PDB file of C-alpha atoms in Angstrom:
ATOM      1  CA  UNK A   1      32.091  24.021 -72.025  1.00  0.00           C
ATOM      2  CA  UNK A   2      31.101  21.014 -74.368  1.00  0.00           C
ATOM      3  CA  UNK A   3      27.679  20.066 -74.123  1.00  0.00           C
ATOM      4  CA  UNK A   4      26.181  23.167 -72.765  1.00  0.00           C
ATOM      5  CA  UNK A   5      22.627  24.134 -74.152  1.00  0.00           C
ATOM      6  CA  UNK A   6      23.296  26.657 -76.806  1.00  0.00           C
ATOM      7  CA  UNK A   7      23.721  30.231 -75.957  1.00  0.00           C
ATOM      8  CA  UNK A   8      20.206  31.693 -78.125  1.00  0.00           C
ATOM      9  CA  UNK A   9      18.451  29.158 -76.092  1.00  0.00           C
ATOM     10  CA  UNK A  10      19.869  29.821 -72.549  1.00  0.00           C
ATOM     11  CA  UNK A  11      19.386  33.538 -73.538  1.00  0.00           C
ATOM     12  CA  UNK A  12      15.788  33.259 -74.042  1.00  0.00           C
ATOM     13  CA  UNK A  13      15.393  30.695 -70.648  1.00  0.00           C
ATOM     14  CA  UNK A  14      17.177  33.669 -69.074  1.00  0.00           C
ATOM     15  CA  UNK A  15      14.733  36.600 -70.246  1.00  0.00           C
ATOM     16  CA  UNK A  16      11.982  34.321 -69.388  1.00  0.00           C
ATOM     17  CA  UNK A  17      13.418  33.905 -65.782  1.00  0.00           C
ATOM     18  CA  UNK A  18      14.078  37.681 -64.878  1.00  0.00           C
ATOM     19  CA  UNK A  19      11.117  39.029 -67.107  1.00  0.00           C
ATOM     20  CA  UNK A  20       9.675  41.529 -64.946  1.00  0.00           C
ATOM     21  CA  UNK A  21      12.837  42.420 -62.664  1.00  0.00           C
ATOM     22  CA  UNK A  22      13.503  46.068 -63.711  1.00  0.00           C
ATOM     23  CA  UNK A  23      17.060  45.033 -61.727  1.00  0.00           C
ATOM     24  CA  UNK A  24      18.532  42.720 -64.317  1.00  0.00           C
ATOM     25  CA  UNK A  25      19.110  43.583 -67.750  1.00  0.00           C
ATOM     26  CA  UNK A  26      19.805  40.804 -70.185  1.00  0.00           C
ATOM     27  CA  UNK A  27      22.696  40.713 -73.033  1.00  0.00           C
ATOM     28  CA  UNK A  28      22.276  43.149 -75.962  1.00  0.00           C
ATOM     29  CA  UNK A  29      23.807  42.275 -79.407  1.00  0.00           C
ATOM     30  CA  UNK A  30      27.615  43.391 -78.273  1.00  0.00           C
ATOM     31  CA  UNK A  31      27.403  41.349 -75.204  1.00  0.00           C
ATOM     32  CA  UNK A  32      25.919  38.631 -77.324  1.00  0.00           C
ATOM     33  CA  UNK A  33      28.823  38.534 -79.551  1.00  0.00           C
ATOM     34  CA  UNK A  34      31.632  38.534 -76.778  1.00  0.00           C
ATOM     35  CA  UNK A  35      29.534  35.840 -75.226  1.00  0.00           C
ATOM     36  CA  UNK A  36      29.685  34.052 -78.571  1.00  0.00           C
ATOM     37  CA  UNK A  37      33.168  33.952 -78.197  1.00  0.00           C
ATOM     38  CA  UNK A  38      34.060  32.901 -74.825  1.00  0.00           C
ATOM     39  CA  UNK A  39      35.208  36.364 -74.076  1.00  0.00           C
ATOM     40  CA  UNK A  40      34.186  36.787 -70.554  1.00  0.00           C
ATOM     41  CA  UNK A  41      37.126  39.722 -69.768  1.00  0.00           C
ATOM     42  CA  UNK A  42      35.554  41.662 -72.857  1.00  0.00           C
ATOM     43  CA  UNK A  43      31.365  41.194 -71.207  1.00  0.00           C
ATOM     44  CA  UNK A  44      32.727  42.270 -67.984  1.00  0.00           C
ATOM     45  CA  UNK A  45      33.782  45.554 -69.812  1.00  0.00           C
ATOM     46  CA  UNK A  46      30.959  46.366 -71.888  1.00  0.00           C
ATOM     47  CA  UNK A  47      28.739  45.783 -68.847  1.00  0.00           C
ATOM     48  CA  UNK A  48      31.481  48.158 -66.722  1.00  0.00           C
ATOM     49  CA  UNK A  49      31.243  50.708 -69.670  1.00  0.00           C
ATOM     50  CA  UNK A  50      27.459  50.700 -69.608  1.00  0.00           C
ATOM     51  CA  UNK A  51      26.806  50.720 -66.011  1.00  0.00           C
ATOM     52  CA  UNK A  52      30.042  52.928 -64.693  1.00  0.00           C
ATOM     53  CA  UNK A  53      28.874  53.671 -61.328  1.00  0.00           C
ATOM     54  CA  UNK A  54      27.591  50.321 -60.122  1.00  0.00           C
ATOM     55  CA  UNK A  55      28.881  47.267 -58.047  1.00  0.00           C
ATOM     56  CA  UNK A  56      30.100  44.688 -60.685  1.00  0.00           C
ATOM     57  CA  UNK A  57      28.993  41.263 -59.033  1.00  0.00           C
ATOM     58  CA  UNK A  58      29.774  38.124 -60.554  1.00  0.00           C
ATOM     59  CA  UNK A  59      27.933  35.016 -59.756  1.00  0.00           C
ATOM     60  CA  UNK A  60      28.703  31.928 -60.800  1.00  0.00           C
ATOM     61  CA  UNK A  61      28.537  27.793 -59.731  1.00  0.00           C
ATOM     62  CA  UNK A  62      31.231  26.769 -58.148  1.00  0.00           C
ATOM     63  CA  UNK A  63      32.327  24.782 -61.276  1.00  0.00           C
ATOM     64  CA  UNK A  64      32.635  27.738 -63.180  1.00  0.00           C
ATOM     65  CA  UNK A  65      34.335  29.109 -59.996  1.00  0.00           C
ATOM     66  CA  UNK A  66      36.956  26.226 -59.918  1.00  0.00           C
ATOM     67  CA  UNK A  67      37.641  27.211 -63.577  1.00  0.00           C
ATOM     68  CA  UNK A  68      38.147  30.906 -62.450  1.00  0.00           C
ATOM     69  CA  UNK A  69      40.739  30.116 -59.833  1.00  0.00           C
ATOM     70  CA  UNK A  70      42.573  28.086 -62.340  1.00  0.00           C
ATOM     71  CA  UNK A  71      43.051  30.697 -64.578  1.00  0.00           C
ATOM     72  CA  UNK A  72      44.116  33.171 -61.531  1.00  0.00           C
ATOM     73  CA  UNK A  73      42.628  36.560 -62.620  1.00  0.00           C
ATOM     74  CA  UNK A  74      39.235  38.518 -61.675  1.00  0.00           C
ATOM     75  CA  UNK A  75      38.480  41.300 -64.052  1.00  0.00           C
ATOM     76  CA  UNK A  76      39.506  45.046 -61.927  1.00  0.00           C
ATOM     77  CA  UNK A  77      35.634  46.236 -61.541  1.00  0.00           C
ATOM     78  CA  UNK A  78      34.418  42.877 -59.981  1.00  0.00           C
ATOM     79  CA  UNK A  79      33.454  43.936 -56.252  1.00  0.00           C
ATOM     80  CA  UNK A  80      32.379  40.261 -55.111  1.00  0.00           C
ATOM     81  CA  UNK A  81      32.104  36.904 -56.224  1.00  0.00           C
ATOM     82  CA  UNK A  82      28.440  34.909 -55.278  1.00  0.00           C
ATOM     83  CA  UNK A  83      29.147  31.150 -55.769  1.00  0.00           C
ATOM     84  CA  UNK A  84      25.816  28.262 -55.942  1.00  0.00           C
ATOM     85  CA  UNK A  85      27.098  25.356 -54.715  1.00  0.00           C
ATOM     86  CA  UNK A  86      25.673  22.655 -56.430  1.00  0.00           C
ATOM     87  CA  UNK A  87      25.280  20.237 -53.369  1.00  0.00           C
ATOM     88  CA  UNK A  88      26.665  20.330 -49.627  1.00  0.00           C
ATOM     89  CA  UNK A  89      30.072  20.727 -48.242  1.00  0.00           C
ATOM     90  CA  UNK A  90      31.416  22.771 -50.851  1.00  0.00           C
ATOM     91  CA  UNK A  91      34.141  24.722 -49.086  1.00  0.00           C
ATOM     92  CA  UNK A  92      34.744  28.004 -50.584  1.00  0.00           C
ATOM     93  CA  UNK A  93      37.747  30.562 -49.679  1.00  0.00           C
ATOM     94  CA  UNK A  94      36.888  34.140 -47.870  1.00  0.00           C
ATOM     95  CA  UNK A  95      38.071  35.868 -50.518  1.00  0.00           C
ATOM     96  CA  UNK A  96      39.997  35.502 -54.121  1.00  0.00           C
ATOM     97  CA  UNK A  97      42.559  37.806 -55.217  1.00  0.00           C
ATOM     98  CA  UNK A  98      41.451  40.046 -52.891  1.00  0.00           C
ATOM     99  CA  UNK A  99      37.540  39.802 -53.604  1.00  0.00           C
ATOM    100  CA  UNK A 100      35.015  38.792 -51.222  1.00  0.00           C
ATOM    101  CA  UNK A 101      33.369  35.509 -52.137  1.00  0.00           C
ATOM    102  CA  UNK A 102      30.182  34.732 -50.896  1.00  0.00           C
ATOM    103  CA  UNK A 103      28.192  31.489 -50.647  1.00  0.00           C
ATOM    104  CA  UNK A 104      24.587  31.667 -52.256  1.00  0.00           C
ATOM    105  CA  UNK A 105      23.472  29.098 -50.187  1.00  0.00           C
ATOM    106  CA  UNK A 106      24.289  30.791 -46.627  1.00  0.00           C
ATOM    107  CA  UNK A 107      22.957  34.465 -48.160  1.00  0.00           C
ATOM    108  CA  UNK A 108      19.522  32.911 -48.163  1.00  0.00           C
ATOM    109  CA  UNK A 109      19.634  33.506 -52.177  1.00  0.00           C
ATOM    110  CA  UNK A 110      18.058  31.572 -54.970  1.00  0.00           C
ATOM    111  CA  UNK A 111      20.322  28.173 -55.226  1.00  0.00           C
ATOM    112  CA  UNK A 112      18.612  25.557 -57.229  1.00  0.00           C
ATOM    113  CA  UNK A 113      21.567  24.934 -59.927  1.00  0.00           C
ATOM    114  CA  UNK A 114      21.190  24.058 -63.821  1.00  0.00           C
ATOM    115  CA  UNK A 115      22.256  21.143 -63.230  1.00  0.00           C
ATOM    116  CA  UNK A 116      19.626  20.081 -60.246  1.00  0.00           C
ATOM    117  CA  UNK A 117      17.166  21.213 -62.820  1.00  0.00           C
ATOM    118  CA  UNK A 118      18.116  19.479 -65.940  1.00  0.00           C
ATOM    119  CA  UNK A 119      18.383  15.982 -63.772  1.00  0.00           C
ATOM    120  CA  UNK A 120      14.718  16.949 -62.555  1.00  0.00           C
ATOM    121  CA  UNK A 121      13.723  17.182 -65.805  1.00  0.00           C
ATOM    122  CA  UNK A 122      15.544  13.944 -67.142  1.00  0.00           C
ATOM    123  CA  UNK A 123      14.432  11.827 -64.433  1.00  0.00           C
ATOM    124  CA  UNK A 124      10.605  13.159 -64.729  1.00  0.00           C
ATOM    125  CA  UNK A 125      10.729  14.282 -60.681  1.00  0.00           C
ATOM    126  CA  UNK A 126       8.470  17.306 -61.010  1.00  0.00           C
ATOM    127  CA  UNK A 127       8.001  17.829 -57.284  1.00  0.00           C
ATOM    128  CA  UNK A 128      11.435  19.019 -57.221  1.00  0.00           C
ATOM    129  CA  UNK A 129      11.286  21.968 -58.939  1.00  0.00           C
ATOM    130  CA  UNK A 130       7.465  22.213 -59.546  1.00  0.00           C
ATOM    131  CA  UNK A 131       7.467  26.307 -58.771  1.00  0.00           C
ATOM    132  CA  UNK A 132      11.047  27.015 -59.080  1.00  0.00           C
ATOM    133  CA  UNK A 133      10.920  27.738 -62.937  1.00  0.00           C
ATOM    134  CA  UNK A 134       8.720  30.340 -64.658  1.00  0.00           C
ATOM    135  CA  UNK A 135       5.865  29.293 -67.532  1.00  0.00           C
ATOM    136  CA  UNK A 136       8.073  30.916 -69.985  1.00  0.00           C
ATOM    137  CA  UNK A 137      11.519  28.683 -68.864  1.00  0.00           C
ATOM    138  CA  UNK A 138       9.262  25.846 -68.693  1.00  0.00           C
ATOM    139  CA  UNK A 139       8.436  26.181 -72.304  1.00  0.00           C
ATOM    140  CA  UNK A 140      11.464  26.924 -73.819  1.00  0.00           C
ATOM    141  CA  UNK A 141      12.214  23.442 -72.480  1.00  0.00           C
ATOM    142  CA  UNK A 142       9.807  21.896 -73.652  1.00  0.00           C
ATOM    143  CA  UNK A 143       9.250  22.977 -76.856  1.00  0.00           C
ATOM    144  CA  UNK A 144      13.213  22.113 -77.887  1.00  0.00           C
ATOM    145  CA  UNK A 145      12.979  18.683 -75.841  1.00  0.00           C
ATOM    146  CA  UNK A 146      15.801  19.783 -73.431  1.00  0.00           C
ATOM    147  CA  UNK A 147      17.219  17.997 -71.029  1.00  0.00           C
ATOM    148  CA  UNK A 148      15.605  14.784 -71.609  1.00  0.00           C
ATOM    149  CA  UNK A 149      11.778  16.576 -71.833  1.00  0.00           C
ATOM    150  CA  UNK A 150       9.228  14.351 -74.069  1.00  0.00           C
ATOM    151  CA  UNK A 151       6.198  15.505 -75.603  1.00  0.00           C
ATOM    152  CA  UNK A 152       4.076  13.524 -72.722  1.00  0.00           C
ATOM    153  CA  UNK A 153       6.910  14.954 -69.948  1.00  0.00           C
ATOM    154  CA  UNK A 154       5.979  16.491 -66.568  1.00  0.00           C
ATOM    155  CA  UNK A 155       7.095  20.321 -68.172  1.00  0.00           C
ATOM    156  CA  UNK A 156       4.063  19.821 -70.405  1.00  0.00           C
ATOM    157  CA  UNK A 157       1.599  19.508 -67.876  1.00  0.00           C
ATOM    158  CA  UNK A 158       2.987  22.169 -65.432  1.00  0.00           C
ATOM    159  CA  UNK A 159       2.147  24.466 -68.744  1.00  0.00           C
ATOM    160  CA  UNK A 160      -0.921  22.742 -68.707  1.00  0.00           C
ATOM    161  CA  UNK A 161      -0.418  21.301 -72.570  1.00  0.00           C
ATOM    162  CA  UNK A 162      -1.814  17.846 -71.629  1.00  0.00           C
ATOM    163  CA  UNK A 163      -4.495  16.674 -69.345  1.00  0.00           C
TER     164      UNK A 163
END
């Protein structure tokens, strides 16, 4: 997509988010090249080919899920779709190609989007996701400015970088 935060950044906000979660393993260097390249068939492999034996899950916003119906294929391994909405009445099919999708928002999961977080950010309303980001997302967006973030922003002073 054009515009997007660039990958080395949204790698290290995404470390910083699952740091800790034995779970969730993040890109190595392979993975990091296909995802350089758009090549979203070729990550779904290597992660197939390094965990065989496990449910492939793919979970996605349901922009990025729009995109994936347009182009009309799921990769073989994928055993569910998870879609965030990113706001109400989003109306999502049982199933796609055959795989079950599943609605992040009525599994009780995680759902605060990217995009709820980066308008947050750029319209300086920390109560909305004071305690949904980790210290170490936090500062990644702050120290590159993202998203609108000023030296004097509200990030700075949930790290506790300005009185």
């Amino acid at each position: 997509k054009k515009g997007v935060t660039p990958f080395e950044l949204r790698k290290e906000m995404t470390i910083a988010a699952f740091a800790g979660n034995p779970k969730i393993s993040v890109a190595d260097a392979e993975m990091d090249r296909a995802f350089l390249r758009s090549d979203m068939w070729g990550i779904l492999d290597l992660i197939d080919a390094k965990y065989p034996n496990s449910d492939l899950v793919q979970v996605m916003g349901d922009d990025s899920f729009e995109r994936l119906q347009k182009l009309g294929t799921v990769h073989p391994r994928i055993t569910s779709i998870v879609v965030n909405p990113r706001g109400p009445g989003v109306e999502l099919p049982a199933s796609f190609r055959n795989v079950p999708v599943l609605n992040a928002g009525r599994m009780g999961a995680f759902t605060t989007s990217s995009t709820y977080v980066r308008s947050s950010i750029a319209g300086n309303n920390s109560s909305a996701i004071v305690g949904v980001l980790k210290p170490g997302v936090i500062g990644v967006i702050n120290r590159e400015r993202l998203y609108g973030a000023k030296k004097s922003s509200v990030c700075s002073k949930w790290l506790g970088l300005e009185p």
